[in-house]
mmCIF file of C-alpha atoms and ligand atoms in Angstrom:
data_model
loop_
_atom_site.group_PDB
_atom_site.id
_atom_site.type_symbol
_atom_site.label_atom_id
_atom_site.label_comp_id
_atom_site.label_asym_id
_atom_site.label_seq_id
_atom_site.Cartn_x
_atom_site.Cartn_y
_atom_site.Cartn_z
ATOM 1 C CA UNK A 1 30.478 -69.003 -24.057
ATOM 2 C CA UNK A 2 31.710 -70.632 -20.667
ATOM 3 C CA UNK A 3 30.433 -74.012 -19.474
ATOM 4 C CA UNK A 4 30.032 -75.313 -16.533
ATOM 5 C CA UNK A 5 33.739 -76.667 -16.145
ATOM 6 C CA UNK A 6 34.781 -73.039 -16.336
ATOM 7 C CA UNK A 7 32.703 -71.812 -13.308
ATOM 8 C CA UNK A 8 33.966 -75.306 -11.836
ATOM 9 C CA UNK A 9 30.683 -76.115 -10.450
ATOM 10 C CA UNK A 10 31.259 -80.052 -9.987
ATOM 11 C CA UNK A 11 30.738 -83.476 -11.046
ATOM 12 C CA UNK A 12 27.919 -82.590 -13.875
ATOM 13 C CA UNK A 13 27.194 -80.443 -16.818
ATOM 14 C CA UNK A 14 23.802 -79.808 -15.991
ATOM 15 C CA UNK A 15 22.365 -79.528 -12.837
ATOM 16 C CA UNK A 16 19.666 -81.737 -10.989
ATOM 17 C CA UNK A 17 15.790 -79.786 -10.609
ATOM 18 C CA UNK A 18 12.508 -79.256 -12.510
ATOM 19 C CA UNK A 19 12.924 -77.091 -15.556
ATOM 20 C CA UNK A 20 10.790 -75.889 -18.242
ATOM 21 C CA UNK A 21 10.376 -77.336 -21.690
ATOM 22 C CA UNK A 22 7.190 -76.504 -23.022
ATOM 23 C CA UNK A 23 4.303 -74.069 -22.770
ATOM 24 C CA UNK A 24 1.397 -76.594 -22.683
ATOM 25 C CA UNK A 25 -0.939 -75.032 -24.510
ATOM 26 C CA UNK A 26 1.257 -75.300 -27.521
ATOM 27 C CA UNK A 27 1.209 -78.773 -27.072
ATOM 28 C CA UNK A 28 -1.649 -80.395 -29.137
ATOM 29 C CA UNK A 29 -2.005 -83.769 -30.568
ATOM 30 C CA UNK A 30 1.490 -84.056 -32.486
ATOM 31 C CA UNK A 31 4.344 -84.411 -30.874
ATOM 32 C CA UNK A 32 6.776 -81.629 -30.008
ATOM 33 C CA UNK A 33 10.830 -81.794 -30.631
ATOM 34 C CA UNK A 34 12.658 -80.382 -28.050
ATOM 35 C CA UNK A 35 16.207 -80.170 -27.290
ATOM 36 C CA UNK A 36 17.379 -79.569 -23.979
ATOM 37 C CA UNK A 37 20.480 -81.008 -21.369
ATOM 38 C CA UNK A 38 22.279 -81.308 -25.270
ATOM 39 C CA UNK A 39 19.981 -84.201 -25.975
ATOM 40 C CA UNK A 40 17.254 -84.553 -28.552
ATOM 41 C CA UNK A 41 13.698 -85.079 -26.655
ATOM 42 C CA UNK A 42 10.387 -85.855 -27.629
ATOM 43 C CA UNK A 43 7.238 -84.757 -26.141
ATOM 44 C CA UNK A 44 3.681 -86.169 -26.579
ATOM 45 C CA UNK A 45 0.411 -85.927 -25.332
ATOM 46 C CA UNK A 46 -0.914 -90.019 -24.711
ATOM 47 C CA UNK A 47 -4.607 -90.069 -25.546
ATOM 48 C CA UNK A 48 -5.412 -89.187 -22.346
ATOM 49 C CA UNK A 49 -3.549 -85.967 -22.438
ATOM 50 C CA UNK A 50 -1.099 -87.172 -20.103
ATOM 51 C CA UNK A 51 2.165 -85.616 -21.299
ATOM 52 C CA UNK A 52 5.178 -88.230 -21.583
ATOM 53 C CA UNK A 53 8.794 -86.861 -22.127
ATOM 54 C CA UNK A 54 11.276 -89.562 -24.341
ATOM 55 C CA UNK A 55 14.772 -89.720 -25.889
ATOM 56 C CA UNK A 56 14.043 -88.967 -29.523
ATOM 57 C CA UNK A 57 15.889 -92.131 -30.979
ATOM 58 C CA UNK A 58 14.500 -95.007 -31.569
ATOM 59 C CA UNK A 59 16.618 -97.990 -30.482
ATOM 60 C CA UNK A 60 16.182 -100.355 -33.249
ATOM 61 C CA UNK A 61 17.355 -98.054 -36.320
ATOM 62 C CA UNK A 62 17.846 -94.810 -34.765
ATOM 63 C CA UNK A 63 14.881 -93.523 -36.527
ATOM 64 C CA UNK A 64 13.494 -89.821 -34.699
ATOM 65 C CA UNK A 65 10.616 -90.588 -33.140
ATOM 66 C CA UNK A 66 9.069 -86.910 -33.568
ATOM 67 C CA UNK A 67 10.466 -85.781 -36.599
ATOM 68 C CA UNK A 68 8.148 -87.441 -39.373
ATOM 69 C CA UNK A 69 4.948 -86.241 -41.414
ATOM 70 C CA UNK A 70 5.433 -88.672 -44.622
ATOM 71 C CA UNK A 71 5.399 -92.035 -42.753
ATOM 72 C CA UNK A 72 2.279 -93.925 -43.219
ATOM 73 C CA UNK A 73 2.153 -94.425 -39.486
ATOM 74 C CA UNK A 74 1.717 -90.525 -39.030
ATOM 75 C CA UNK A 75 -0.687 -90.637 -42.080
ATOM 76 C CA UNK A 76 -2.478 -93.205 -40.781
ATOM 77 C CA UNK A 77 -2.550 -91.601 -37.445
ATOM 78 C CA UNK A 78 -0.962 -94.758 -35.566
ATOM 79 C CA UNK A 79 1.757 -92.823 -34.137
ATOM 80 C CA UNK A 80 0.259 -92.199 -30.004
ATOM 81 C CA UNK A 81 -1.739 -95.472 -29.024
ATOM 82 C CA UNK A 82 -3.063 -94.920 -25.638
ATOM 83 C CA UNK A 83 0.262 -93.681 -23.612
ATOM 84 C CA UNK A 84 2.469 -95.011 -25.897
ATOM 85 C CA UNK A 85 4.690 -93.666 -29.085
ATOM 86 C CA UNK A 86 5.135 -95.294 -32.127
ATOM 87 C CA UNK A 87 8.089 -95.028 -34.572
ATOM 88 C CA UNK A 88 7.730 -93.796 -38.069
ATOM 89 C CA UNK A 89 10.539 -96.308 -39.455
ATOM 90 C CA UNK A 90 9.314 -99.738 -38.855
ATOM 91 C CA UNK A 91 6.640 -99.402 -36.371
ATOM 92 C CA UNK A 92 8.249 -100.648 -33.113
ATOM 93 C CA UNK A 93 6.083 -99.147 -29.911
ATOM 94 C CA UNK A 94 7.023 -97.704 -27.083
ATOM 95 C CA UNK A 95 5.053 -96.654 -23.476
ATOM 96 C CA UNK A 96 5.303 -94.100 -21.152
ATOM 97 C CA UNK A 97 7.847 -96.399 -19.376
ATOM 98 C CA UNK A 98 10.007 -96.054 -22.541
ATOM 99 C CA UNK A 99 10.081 -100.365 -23.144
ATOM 100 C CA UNK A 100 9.285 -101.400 -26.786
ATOM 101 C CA UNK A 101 5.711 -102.643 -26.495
ATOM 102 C CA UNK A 102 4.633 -103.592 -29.809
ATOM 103 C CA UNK A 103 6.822 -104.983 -32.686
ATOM 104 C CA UNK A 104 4.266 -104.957 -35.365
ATOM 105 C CA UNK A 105 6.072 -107.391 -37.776
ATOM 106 C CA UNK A 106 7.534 -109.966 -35.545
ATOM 107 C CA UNK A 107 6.736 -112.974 -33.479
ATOM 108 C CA UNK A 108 9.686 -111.988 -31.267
ATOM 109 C CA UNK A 109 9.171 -110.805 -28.166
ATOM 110 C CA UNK A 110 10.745 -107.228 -27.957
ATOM 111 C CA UNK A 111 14.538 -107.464 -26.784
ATOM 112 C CA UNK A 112 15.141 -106.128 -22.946
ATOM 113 C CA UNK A 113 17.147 -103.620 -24.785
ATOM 114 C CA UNK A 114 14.725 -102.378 -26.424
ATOM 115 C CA UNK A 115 13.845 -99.195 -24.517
ATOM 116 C CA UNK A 116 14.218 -95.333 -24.418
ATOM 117 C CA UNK A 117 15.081 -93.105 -21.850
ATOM 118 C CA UNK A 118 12.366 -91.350 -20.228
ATOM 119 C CA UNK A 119 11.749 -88.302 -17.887
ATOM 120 C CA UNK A 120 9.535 -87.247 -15.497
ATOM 121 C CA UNK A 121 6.987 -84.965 -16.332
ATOM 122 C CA UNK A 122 4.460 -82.524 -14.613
ATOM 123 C CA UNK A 123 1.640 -80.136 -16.668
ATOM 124 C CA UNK A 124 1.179 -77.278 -13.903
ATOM 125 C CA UNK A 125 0.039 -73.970 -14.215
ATOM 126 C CA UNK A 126 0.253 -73.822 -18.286
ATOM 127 C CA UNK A 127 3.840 -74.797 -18.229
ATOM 128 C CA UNK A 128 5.078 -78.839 -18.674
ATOM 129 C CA UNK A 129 8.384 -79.156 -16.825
ATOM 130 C CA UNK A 130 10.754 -81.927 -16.320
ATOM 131 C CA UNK A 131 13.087 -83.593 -13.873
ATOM 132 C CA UNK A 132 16.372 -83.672 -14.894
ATOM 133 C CA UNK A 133 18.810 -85.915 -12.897
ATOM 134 C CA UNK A 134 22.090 -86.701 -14.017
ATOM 135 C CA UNK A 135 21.844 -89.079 -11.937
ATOM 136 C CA UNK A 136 18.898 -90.960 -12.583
ATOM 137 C CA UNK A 137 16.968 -90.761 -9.188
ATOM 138 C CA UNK A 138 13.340 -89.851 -8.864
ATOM 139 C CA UNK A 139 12.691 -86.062 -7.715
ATOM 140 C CA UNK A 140 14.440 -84.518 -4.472
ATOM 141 C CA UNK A 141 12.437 -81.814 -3.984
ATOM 142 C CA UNK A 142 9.189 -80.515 -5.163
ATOM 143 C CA UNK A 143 7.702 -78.402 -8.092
ATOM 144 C CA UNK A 144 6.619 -75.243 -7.012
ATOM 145 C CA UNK A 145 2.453 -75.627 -6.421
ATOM 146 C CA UNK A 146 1.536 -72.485 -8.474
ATOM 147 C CA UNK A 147 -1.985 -73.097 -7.023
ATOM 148 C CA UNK A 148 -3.240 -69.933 -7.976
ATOM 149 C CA UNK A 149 -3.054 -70.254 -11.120
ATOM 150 C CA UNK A 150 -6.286 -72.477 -10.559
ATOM 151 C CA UNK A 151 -7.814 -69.282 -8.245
ATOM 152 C CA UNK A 152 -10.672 -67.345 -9.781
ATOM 153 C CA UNK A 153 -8.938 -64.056 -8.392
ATOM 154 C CA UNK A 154 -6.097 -64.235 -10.769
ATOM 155 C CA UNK A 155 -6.077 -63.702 -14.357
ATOM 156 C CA UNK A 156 -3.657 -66.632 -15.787
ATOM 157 C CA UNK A 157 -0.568 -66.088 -17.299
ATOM 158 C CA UNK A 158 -0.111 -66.573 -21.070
ATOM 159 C CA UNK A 159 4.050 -67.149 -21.692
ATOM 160 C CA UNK A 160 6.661 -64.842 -23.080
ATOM 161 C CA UNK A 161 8.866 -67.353 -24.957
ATOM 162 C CA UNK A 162 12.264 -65.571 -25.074
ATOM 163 C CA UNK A 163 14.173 -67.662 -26.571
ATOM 164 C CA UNK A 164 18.038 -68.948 -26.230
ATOM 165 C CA UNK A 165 20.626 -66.950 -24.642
ATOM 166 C CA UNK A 166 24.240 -68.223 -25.017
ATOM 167 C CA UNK A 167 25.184 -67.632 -21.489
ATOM 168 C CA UNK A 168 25.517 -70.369 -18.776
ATOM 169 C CA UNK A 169 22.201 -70.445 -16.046
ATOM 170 C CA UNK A 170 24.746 -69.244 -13.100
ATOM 171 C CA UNK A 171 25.431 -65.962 -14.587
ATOM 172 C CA UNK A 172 21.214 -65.496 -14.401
ATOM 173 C CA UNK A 173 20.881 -67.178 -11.082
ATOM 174 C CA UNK A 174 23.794 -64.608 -10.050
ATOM 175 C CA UNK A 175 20.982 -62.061 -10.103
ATOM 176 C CA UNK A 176 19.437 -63.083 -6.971
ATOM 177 C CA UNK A 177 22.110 -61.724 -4.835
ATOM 178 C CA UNK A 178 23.430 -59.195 -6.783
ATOM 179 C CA UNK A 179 22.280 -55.794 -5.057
ATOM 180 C CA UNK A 180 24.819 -53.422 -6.631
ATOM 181 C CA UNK A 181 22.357 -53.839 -10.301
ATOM 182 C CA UNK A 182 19.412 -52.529 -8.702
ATOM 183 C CA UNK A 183 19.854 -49.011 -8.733
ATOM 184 C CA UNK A 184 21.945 -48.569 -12.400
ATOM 185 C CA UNK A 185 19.691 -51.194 -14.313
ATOM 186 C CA UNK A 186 16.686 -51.010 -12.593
ATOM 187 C CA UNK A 187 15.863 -47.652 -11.563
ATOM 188 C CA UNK A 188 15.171 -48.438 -7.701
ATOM 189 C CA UNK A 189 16.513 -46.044 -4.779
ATOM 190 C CA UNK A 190 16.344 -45.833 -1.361
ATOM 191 C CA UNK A 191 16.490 -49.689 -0.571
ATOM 192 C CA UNK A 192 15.023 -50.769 2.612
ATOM 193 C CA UNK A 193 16.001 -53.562 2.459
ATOM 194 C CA UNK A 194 17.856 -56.355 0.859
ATOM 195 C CA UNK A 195 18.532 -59.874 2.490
ATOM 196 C CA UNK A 196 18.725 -63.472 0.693
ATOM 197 C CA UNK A 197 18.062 -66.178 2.823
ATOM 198 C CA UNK A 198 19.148 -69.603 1.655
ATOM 199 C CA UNK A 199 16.811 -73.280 2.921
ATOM 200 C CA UNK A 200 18.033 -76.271 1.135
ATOM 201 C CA UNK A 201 17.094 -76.218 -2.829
ATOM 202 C CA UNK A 202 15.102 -72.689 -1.834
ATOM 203 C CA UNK A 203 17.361 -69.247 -2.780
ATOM 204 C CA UNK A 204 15.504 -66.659 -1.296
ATOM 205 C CA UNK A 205 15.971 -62.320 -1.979
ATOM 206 C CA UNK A 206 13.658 -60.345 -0.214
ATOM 207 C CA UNK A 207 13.963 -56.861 -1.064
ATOM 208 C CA UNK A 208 12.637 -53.609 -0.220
ATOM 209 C CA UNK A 209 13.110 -50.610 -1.931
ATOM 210 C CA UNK A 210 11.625 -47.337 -3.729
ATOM 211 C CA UNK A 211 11.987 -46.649 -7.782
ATOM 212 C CA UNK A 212 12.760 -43.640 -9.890
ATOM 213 C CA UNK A 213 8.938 -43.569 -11.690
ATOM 214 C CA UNK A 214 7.048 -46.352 -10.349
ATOM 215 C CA UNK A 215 7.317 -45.208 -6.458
ATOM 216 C CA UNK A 216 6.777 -41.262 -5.345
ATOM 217 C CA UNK A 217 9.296 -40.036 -2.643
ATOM 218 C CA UNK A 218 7.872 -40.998 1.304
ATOM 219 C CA UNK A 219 5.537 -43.522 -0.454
ATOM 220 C CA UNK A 220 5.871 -47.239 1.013
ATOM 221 C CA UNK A 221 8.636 -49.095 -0.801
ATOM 222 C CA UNK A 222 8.131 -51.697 -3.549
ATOM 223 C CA UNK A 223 8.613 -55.200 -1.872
ATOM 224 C CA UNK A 224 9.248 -58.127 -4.120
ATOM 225 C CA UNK A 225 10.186 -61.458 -2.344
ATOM 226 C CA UNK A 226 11.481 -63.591 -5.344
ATOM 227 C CA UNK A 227 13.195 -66.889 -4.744
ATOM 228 C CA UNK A 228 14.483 -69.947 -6.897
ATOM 229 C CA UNK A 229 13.063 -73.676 -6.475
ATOM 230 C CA UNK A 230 16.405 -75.760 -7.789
ATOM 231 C CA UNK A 231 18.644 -74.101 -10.694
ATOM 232 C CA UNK A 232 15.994 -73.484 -13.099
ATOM 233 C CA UNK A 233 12.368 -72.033 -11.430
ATOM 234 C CA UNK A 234 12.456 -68.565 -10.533
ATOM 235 C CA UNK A 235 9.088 -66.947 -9.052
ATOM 236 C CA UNK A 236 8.861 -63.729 -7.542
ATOM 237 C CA UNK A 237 6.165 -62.094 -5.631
ATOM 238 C CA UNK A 238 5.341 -58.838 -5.415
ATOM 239 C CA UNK A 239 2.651 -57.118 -2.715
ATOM 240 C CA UNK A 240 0.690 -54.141 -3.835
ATOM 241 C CA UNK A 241 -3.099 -52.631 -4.619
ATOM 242 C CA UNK A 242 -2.468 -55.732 -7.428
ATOM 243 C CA UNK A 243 -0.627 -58.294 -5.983
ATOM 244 C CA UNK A 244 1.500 -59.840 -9.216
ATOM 245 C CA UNK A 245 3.248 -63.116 -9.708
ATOM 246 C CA UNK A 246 5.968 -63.628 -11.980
ATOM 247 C CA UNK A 247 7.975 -66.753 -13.266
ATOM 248 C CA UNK A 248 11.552 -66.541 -15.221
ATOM 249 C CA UNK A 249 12.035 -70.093 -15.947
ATOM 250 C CA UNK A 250 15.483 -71.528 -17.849
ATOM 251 C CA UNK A 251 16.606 -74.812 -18.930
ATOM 252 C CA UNK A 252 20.063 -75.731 -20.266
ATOM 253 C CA UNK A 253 19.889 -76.305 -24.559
ATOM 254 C CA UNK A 254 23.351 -76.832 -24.665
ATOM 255 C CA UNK A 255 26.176 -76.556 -21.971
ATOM 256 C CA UNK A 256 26.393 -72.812 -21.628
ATOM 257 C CA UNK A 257 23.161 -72.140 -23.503
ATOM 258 C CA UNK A 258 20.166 -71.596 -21.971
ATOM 259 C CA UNK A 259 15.818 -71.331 -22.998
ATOM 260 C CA UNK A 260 14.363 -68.372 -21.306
ATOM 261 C CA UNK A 261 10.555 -67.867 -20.341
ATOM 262 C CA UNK A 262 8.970 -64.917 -18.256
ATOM 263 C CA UNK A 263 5.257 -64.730 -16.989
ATOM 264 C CA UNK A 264 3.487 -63.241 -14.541
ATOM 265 C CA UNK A 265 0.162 -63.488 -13.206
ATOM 266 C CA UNK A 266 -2.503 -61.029 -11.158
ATOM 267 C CA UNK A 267 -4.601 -60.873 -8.503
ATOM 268 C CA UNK A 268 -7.790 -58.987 -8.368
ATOM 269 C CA UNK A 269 -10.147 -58.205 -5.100
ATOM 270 C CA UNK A 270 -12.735 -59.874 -7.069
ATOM 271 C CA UNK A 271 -13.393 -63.220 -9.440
ATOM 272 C CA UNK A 272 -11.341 -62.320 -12.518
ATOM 273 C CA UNK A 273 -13.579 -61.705 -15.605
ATOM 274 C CA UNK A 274 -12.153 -61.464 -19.298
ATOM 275 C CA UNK A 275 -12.470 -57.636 -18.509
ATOM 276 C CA UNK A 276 -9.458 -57.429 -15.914
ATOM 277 C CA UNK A 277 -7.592 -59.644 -18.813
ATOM 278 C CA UNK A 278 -5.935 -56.199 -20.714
ATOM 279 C CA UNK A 279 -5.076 -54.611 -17.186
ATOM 280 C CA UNK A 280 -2.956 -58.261 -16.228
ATOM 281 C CA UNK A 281 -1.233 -57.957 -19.370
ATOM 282 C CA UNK A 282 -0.112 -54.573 -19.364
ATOM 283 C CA UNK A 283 1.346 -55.776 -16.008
ATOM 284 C CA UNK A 284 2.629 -58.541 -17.303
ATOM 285 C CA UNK A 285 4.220 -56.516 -20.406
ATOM 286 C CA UNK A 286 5.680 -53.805 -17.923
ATOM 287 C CA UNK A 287 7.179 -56.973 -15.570
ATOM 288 C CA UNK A 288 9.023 -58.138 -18.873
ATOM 289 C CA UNK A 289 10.128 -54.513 -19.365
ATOM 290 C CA UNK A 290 12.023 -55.123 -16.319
ATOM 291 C CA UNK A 291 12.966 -58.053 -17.156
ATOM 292 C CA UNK A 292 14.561 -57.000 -20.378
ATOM 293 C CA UNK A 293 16.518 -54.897 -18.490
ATOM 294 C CA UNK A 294 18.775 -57.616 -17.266
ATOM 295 C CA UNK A 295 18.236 -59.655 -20.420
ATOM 296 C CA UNK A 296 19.916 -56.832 -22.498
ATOM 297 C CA UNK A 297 23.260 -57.185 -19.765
ATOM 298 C CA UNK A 298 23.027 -60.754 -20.795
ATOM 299 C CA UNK A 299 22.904 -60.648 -24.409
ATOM 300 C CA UNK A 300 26.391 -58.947 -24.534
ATOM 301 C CA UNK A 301 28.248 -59.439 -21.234
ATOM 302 C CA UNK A 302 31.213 -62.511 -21.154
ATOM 303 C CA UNK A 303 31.418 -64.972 -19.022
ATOM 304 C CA UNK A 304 32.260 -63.861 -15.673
ATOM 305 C CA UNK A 305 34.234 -67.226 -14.098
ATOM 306 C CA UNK A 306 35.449 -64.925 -11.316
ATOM 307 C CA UNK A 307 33.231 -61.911 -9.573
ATOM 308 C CA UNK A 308 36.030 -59.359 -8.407
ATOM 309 C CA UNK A 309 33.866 -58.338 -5.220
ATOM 310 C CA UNK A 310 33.696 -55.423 -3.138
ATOM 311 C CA UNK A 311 31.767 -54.060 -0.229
ATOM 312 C CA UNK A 312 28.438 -52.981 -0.838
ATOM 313 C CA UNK A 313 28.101 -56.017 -3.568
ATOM 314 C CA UNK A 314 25.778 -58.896 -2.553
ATOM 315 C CA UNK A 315 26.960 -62.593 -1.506
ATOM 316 C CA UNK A 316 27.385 -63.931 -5.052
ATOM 317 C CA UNK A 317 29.545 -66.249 -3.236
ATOM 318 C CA UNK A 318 27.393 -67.827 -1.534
ATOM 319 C CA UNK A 319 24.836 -67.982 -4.229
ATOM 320 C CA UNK A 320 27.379 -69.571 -6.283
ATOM 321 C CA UNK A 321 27.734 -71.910 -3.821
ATOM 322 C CA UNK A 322 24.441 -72.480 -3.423
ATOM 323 C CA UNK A 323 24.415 -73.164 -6.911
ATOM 324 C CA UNK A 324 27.170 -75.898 -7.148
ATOM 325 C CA UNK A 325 25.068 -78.433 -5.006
ATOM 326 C CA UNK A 326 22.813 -79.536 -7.652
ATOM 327 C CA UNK A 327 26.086 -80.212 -10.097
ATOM 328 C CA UNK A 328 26.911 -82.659 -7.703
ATOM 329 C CA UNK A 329 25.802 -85.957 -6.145
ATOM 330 C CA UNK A 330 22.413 -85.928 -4.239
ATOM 331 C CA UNK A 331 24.393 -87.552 -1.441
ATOM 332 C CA UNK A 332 26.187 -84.559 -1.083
ATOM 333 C CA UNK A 333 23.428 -81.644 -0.919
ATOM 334 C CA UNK A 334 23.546 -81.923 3.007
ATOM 335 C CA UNK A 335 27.285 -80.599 2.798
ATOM 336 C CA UNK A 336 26.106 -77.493 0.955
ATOM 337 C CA UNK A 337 23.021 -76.954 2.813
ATOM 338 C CA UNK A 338 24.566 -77.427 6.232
ATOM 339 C CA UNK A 339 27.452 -74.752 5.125
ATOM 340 C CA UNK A 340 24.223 -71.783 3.695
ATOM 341 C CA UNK A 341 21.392 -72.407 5.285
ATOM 342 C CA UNK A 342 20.281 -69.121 6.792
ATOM 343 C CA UNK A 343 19.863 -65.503 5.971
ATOM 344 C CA UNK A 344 22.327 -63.265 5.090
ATOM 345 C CA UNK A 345 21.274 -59.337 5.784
ATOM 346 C CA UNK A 346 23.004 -56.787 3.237
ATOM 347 C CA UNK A 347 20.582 -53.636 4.811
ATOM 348 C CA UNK A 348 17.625 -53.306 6.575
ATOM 349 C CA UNK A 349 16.159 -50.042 7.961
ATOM 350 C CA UNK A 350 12.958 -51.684 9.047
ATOM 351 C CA UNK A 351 12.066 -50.896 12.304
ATOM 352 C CA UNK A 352 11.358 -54.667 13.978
ATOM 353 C CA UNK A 353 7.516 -54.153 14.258
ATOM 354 C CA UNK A 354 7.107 -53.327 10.948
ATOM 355 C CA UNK A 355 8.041 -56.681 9.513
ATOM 356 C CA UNK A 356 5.444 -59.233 9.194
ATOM 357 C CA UNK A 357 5.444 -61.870 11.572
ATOM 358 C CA UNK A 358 5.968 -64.560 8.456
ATOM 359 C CA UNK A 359 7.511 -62.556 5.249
ATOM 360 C CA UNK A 360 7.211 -65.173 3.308
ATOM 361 C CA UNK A 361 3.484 -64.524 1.657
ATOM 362 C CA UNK A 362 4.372 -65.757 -1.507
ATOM 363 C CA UNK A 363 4.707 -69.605 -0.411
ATOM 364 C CA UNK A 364 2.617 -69.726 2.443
ATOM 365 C CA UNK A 365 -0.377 -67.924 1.985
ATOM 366 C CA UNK A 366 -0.499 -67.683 -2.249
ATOM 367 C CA UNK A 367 1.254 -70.642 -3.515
HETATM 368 S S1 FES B 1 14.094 -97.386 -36.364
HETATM 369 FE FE1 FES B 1 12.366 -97.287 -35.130
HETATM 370 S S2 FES B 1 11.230 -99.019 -35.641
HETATM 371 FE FE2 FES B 1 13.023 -99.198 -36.800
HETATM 372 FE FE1 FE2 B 2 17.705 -57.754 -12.337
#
């Protein structure tokens, strides 16, 4: 599989943003062993249910902080005290701030050194996602609200885990502008239309168009307007008697190897009841149908490094490029976003007074 050196993206392996790691209701009381950004992680719930993302190593013998049932520490159930972790080995504590603060055999004052590398962390909308920063800094942009998954009118999402895929993220994110794919792997016809639009961290596709079996002829097209929040949070709304929303979240495992998720919520014209439950996920099960669709390309395509374009193919480009600015510095995203920011319009047979004023229901008025 290609890494990121091969697509020559820039200064880092894995790219700055908020990215999945967990679905949070699989997160109980014992801590969960993740691996993600090639690093060995460790997520626990403090007693207050606050989730807290560490390095798994412990600095004083190297010990795994999460991988341990024997100890008499996890026996004893001394392992989460308040916010903090403690280490099977030899008992040295650690808070959500990663410093050592409890030695539990020694009059010394815990070294400065004495510390693990933490993450920030964020339990929204069933999901716990981190920031990942190569570069240490606090978050440049924000997590995607997801309010309604706390609306009575939708039923909530329950994840489909899909496991890895040994292909690197840009060959997924590639998607977004990739128009040509629509027809062959997806069944759609007769696009309407078919723009991205690109605003800082946001990648936007809006797109228009009818579908072999889901659409009948001179019906009104299915509109999805699906965009990306950093290199790792797609969402993707889609208008309709059911108004649906979906998620396709990855996260780097390995350089070139990727966790995939898919979910997708609906909306109902009244409070959702446990009743609506099996309709959302039927639509949730035909959404991943979909999504499979790409996912089987995926599984057994190589690495394309360099897209031989030609008209009538989308701006991969430019989503590439798009791409590249969270590989490098922060104090260089202004660079990319001053040389993309705005739409780019592949077709569009709308007449001008039937577009909505503000397209963009899936931020403004849902999220
Ligand atoms: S290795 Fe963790 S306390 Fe010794
Ligand atoms: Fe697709």
């Amino acid at each position: 599989m290609a890494k990121s050196a091969d697509y020559r993206l820039g200064d880092f392996t894995f790219g700055r943003g908020w990215y999945m790691v967990a679905d949070a209701t699989k997160l109980e009381d014992a801590p969960m062993n993740l691996r993600y950004f090639a690093r060995d992680l460790v997520l626990y719930r403090g007693e207050s249910g606050t989730p807290h993302l560490v390095d798994a190593y412990c600095p004083h013998m190297g010990a795994h902080l999460g991988r341990n049932e024997s100890s008499y520490i996890v026996r004893d159930k001394e392992r989460i005290q308040g916010e903090s972790i403690r280490c099977p080995f030899h008992g040295w504590r650690f808070g959500p701030d990663g410093r050592c603060d409890n030695i539990p055999y020694s009059d010394q004052k815990p070294p400065a050194a004495a510390k693990i590398g933490t993450y920030p962390v964020e339990e929204r909308a069933g999901v716990i996602w981190m920031w990942f920063d190569e570069e240490g800094n606090e978050p440049s942009f924000d997590l995607p609200p997801l309010a309604m998954w706390d609306d009575p009118h939708w039923v909530q999402w329950k994840i489909d885990d899909l496991g890895e895929l040994p292909q690197h993220p840009i060959e997924i994110v590639d998607n977004m502008t990739d128009m040509a794919h629509f027809t062959p792997i997806h069944g759609s016809r007769d696009i309407d239309y078919f723009y991205n639009e690109y605003d800082d961290h946001l990648q936007w596709q809006m797109f228009g168009a009818g579908h072999r079996t889901l659409i009948k002829e001179g019906d009104p097209p299915l509109e999805l307007d699906t965009w990306y929040t950093g290199p790792g949070i797609l969402q993707s709304f889609m208008r309709g008697e059911y108004p649906t929303h979906m998620l396709i979240a990855h996260t780097p495992v390995e350089d070139g190897v990727i966790h995939v998720w898919h979910a997708l919520m609906v909306k109902f014209d009244h409070e959702a009841t446990a009743e609506d439950v099996p309709a959302a996920r039927a639509y949730q099960q035909a959404s991943l149908d979909a999504f499979a669709q790409d996912f089987e390309i995926w599984s057994h395509k190589r690495a394309c490094i360099n897209p031989m374009m030609v008209r009538g193919d989308g701006p991969i480009d430019k989503c590439r490029l798009w791409y590249k600015q969270f590989y490098n510095p922060i104090a260089r995203a202004g660079e990319f976003h001053s040389r993309l920011n705005g739409r780019i319009v592949m077709v569009d047979n709308r007449k001008p007074e039937d577009i909505p004023v503000e397209k963009r229901l899936a931020d403004k008025q849902v999220a």
